[in-house]
mmCIF file of C-alpha atoms and ligand atoms in Angstrom:
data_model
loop_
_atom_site.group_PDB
_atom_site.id
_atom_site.type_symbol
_atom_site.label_atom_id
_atom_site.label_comp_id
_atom_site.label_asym_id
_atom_site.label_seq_id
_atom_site.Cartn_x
_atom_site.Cartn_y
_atom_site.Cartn_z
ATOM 1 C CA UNK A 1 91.606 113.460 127.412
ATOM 2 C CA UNK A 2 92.411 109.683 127.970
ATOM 3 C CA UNK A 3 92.893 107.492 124.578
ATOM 4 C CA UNK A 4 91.947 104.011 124.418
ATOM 5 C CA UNK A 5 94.504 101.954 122.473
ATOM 6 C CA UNK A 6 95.537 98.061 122.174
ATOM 7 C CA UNK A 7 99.507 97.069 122.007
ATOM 8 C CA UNK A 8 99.424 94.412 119.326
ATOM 9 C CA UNK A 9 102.291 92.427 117.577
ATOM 10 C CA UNK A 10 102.900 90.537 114.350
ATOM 11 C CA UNK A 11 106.119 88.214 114.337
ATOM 12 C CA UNK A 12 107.814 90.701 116.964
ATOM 13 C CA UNK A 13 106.826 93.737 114.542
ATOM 14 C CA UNK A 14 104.854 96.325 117.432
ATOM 15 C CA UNK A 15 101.836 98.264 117.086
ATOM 16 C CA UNK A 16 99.679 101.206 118.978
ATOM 17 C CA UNK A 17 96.084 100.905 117.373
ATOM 18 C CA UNK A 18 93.594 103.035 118.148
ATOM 19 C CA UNK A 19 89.931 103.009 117.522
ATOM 20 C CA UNK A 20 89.250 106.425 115.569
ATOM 21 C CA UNK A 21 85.491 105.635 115.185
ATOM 22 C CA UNK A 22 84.690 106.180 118.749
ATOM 23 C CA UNK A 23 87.478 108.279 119.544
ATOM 24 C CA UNK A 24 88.711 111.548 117.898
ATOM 25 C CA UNK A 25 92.202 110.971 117.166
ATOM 26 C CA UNK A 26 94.691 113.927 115.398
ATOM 27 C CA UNK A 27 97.726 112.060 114.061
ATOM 28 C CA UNK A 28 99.987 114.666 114.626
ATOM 29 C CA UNK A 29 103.274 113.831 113.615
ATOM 30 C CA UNK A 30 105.379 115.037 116.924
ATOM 31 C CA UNK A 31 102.732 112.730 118.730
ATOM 32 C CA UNK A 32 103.312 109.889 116.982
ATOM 33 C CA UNK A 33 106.820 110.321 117.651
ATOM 34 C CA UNK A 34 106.086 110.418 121.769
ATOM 35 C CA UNK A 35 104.035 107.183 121.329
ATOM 36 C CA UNK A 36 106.874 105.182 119.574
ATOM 37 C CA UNK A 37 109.083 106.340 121.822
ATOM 38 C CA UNK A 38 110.102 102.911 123.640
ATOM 39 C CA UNK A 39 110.798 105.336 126.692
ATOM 40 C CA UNK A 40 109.162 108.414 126.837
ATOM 41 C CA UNK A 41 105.808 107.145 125.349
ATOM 42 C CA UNK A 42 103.857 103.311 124.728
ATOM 43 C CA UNK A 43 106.479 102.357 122.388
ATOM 44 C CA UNK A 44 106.389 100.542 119.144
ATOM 45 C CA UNK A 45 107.385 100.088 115.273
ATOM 46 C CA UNK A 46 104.045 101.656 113.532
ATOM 47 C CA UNK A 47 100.748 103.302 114.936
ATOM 48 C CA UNK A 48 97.659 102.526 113.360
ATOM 49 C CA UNK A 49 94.509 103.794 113.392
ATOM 50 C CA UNK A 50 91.246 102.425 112.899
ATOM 51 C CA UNK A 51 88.095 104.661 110.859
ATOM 52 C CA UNK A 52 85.321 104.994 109.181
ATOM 53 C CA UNK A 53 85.420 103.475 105.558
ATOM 54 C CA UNK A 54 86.402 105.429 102.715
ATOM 55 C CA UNK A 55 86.627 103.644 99.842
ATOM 56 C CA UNK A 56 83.910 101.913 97.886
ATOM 57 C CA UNK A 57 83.311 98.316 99.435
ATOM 58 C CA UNK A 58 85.146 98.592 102.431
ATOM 59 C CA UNK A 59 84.469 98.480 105.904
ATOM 60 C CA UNK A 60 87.013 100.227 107.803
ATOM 61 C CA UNK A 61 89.748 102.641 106.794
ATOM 62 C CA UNK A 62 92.899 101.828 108.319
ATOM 63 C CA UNK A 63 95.924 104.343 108.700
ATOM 64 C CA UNK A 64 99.551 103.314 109.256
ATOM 65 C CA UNK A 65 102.008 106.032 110.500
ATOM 66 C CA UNK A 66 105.646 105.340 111.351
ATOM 67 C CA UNK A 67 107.667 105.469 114.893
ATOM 68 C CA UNK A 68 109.189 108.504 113.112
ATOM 69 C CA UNK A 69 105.959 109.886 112.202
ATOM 70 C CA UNK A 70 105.632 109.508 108.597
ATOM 71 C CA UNK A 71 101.913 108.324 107.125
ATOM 72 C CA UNK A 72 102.492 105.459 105.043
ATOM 73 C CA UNK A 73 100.834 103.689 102.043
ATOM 74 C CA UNK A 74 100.810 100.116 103.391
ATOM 75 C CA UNK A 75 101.738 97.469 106.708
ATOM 76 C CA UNK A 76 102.004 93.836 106.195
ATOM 77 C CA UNK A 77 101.974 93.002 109.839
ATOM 78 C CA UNK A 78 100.018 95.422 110.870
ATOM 79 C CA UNK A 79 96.909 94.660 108.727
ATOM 80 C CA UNK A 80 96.825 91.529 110.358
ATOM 81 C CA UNK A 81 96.852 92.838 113.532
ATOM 82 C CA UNK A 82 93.649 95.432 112.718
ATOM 83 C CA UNK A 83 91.876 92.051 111.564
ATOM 84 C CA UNK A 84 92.099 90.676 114.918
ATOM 85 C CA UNK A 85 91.983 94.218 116.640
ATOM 86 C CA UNK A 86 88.332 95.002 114.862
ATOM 87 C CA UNK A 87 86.840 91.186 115.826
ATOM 88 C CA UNK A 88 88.036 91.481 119.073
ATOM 89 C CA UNK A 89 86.623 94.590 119.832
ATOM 90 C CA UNK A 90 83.572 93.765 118.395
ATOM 91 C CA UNK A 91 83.897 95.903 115.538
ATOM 92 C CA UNK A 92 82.925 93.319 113.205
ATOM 93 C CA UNK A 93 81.779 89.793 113.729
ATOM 94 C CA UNK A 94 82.809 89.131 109.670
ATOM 95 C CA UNK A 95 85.725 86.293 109.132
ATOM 96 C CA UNK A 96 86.441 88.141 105.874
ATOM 97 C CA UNK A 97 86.859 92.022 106.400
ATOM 98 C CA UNK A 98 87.406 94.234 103.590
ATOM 99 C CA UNK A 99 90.050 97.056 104.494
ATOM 100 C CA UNK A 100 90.761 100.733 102.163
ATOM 101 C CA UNK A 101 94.469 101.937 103.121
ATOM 102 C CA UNK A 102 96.637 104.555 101.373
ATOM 103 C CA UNK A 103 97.488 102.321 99.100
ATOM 104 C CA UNK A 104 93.641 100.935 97.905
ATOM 105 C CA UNK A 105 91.530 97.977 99.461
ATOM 106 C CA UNK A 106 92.745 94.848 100.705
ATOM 107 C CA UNK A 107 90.769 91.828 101.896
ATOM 108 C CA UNK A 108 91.428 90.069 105.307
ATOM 109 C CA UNK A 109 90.788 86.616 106.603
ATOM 110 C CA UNK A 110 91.095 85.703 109.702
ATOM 111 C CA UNK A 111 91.849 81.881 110.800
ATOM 112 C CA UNK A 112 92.135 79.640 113.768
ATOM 113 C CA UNK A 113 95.139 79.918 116.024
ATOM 114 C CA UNK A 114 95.452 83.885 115.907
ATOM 115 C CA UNK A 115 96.224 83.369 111.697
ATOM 116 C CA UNK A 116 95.287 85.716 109.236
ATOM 117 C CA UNK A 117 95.866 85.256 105.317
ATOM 118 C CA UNK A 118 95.993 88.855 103.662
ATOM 119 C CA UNK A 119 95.183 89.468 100.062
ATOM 120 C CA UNK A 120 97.721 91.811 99.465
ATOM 121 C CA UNK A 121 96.754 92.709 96.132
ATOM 122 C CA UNK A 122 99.086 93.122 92.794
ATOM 123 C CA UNK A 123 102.883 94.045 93.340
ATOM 124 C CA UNK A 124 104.010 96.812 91.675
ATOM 125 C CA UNK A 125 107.192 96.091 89.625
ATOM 126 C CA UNK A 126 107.347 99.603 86.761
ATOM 127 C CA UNK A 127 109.833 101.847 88.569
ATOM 128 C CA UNK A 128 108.029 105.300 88.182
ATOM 129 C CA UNK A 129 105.147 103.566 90.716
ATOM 130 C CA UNK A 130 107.705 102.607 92.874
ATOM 131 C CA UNK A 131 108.517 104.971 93.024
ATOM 132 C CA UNK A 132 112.255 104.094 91.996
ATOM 133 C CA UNK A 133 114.417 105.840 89.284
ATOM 134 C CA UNK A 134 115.066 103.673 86.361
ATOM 135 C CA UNK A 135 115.648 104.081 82.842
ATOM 136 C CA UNK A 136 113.536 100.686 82.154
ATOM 137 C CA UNK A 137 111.559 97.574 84.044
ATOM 138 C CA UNK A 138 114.177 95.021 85.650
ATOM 139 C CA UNK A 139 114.095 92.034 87.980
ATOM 140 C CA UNK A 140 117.343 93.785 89.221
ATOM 141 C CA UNK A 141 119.055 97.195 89.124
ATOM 142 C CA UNK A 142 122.596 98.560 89.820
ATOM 143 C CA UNK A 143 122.824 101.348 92.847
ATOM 144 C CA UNK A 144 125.390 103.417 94.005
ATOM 145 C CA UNK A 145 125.950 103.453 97.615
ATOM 146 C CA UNK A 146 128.919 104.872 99.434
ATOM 147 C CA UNK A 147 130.988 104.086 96.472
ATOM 148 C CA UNK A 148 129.779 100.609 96.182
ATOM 149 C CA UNK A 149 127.815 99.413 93.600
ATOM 150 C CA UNK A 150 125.466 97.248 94.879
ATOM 151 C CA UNK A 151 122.677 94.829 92.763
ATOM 152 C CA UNK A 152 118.877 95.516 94.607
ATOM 153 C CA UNK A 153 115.184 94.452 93.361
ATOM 154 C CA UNK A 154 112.849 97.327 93.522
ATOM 155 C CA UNK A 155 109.452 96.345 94.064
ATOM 156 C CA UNK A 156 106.324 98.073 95.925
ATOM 157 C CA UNK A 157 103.027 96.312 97.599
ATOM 158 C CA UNK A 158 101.622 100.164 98.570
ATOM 159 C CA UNK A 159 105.169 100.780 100.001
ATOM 160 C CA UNK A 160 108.797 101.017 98.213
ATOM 161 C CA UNK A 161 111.108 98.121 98.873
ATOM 162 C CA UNK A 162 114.857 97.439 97.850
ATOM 163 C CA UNK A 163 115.719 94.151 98.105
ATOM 164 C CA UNK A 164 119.385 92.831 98.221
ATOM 165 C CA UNK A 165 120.506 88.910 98.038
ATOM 166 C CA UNK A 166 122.923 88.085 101.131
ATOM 167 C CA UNK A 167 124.900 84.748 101.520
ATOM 168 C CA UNK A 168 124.334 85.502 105.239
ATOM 169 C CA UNK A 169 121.710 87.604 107.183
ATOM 170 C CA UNK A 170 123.020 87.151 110.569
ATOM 171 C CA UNK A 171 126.289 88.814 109.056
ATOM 172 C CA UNK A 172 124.635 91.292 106.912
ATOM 173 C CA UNK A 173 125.747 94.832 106.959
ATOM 174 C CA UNK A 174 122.093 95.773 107.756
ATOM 175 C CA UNK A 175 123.151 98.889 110.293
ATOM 176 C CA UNK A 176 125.838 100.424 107.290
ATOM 177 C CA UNK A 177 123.684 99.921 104.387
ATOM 178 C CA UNK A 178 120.204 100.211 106.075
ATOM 179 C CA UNK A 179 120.477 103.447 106.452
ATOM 180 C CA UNK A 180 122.346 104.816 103.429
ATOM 181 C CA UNK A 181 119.425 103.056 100.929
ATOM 182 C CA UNK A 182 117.012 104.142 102.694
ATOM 183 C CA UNK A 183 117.768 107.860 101.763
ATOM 184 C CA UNK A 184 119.309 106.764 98.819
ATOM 185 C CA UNK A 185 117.843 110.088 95.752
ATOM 186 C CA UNK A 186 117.039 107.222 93.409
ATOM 187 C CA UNK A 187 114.388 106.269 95.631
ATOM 188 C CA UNK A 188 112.170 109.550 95.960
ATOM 189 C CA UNK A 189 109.909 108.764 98.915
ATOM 190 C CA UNK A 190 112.779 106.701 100.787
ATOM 191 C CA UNK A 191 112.423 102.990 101.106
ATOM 192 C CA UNK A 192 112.200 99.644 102.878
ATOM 193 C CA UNK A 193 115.387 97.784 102.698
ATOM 194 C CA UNK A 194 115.103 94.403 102.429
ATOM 195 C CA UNK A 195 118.036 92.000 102.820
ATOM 196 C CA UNK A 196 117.435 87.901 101.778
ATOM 197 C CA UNK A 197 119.163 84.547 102.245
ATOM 198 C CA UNK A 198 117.534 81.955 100.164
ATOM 199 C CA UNK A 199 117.984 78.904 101.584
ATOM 200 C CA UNK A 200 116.143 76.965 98.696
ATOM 201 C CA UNK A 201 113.306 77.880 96.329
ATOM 202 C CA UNK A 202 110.543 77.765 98.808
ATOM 203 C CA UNK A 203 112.300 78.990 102.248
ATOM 204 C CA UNK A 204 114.267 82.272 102.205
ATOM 205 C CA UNK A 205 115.776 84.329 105.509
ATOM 206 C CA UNK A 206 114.705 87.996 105.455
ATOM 207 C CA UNK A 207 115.827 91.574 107.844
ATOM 208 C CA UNK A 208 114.669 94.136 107.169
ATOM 209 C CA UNK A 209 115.674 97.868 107.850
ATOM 210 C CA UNK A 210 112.317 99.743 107.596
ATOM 211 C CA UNK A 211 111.650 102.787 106.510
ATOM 212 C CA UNK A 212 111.059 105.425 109.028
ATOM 213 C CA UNK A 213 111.495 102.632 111.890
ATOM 214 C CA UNK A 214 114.744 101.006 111.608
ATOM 215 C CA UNK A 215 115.109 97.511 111.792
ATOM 216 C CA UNK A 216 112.386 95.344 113.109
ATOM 217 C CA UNK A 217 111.502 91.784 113.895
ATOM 218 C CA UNK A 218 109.394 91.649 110.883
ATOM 219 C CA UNK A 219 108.458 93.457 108.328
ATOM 220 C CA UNK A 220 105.287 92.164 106.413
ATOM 221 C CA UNK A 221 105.508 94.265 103.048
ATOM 222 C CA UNK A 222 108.801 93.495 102.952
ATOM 223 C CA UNK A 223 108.433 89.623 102.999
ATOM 224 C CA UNK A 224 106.286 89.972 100.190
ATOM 225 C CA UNK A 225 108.230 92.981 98.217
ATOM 226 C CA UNK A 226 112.044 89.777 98.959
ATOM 227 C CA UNK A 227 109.546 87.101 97.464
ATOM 228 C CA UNK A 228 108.798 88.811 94.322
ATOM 229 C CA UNK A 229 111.943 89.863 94.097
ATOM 230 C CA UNK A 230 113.375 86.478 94.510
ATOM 231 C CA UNK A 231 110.821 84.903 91.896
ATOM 232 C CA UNK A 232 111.689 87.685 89.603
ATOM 233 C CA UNK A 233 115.198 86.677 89.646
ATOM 234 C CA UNK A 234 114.654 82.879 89.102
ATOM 235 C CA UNK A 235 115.277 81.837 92.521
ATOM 236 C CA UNK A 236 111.891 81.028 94.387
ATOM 237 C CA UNK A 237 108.557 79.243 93.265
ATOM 238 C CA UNK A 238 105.388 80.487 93.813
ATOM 239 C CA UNK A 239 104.515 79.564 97.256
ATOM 240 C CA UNK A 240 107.561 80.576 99.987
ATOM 241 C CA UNK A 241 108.198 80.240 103.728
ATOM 242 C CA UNK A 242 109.839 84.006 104.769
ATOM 243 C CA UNK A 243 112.015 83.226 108.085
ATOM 244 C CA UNK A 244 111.804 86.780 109.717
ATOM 245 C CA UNK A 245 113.975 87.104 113.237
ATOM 246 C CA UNK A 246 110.835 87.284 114.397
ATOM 247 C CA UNK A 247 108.957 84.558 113.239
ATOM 248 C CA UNK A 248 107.597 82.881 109.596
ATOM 249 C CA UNK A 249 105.174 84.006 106.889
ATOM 250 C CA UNK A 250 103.954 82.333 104.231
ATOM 251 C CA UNK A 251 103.716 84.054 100.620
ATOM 252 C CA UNK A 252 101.917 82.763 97.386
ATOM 253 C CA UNK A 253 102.176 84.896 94.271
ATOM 254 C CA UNK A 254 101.848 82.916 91.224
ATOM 255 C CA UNK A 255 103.905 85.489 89.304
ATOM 256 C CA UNK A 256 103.665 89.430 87.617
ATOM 257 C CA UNK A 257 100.287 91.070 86.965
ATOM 258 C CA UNK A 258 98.723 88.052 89.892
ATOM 259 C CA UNK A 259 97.164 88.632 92.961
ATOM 260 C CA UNK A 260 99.821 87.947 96.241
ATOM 261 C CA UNK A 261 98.817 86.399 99.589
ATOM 262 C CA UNK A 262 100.335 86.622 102.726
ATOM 263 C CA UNK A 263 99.622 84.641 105.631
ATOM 264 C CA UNK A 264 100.688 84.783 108.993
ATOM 265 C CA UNK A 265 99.628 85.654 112.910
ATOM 266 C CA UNK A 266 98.536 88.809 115.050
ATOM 267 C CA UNK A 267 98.140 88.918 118.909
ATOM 268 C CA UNK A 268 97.173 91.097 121.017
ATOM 269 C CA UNK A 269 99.690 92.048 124.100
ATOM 270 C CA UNK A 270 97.962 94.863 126.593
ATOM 271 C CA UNK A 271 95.238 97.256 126.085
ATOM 272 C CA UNK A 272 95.710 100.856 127.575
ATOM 273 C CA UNK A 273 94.855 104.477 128.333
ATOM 274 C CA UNK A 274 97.129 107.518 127.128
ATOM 275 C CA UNK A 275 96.722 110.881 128.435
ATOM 276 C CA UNK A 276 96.619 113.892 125.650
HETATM 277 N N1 API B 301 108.023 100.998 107.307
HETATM 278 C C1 API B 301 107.002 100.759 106.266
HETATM 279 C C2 API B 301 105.589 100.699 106.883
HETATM 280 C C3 API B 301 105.410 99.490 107.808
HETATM 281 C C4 API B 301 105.572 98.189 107.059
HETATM 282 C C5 API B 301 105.851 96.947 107.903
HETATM 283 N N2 API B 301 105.793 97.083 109.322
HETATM 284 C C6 API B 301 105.010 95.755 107.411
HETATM 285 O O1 API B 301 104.684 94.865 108.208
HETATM 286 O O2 API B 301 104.733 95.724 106.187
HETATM 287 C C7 API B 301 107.079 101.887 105.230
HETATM 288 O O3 API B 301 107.565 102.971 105.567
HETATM 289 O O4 API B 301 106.632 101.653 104.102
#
């Protein structure tokens, strides 16, 4: 059976999305592994699929899965790239589209030169929703790692992030300690590992080694997760330009228990057909 699907990108962050309201689509695991596959299969960071709606309000469901085939809670980029997948397919004609994910609904609007501005709804900061093992709420926690001890934020926007302050990204040990947090016991369901320059209070450099994917370009969650993590701290206002290796995003979060917004663009690249 051929499958319809559109490559898509956000700040250099890659997508598969399929539409799984006119096509049957079984996210099996091992296949999702194939697709990512930059040389056996389409290639790309995530996989997401488009459905029905589930949750009260919404108009679409949208399902994120990882190159290494995990199902995941939440996708910064990625939501802006189903925004601009769903209009251009004609899916929805709406400038405001609201979204249910793993992680509850989100609201998306899309803006003129390929923008979107995502209501990512309230970050999560008490460890056991993480989740993250802590003894007590912190803007910043002492971990263990390969006999280091090493200062991180812990934050979550759907999805667990560790965030750790660099002097420089480009010289960050990114492939070492990507790795070894990201499997770290403390953090049950593995994590995003987020590592930030801040340059000044409103412009901070972010990489990011992503759970289940590795390092990427981007990493939308995890601009948002290094922002409140920075503010947290003392060290960024409320409104902050996120300089990805892949490109910029804007984040406003006026501070705990507020709504955050991320804005930022989504393109399109090919559409294809995949044989299964
Ligand atoms: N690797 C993430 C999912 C994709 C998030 C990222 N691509 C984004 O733009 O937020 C996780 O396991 O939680």
């Amino acid at each position: 059976m051929k499958l319809r699907f559109t490559k898509m990108q956000g700040l250099g962050n890659d997508f598969v999305v399929f539409d799984a309201i006119s096509q049957s689509i079984d996210p099996d695991p091992t296949w999702i592994r194939h697709l990512a596959d930059r040389r056996f299969g389409v290639g790309c960071d995530q996989v997401l699929l488009v459905e029905p709606p589930r949750l009260p309000d919404t108009d679409f469901q949208y399902r994120i899965f990882n190159a290494d085939g995990s199902e995941v809670e939440q996708c910064g980029n990625g939501a802006r790239c189903f925004a601009r997948f769903v209009r251009d397919r004609g899916l929805t004609d709406k400038d405001e589209i609201p979204v249910g994910t793993a992680a509850g609904a989100i609201r998306l609007y899309l803006g003129p030169n390929d923008q979107v501005r995502v209501d990512m709804g309230v970050p999560i900061l008490e460890p056991v929703r993480i989740p993250f093992i802590a003894d007590t709420q912190a803007s910043a926690y002492e971990l263990e790692v390969d006999d280091r001890r090493l200062t991180v934020g812990a934050v979550s926007m759907g999805n667990p992030h560790a965030v750790l302050l660099v002097e420089d990204v480009d010289r960050a040990p990114v492939e070492r300690l990507g790795p070894l947090i990201e499997i770290h016991p403390r953090f049950p369901q593995r994590v995003n590992v987020g590592f930030m320059q801040i340059l000044d209070p409103g412009h901070a450099r972010l990489r990011v080694f992503e759970r289940g994917a590795g390092e990427t370009l981007a990493c939308g969650t995890g601009a948002c997760a290094a922002m409140v993590s920075g503010q947290m701290r003392g060290l960024l206002e409320d409104r902050v330009q996120v300089k990805l290796p892949g490109g910029d995003l804007m984040i406003e979060w006026p501070g705990p228990g507020e709504t955050l917004w991320m804005t930022g663009p989504a393109e399109s690249v090919f559409h294809g057909e995949i044989e299964r």
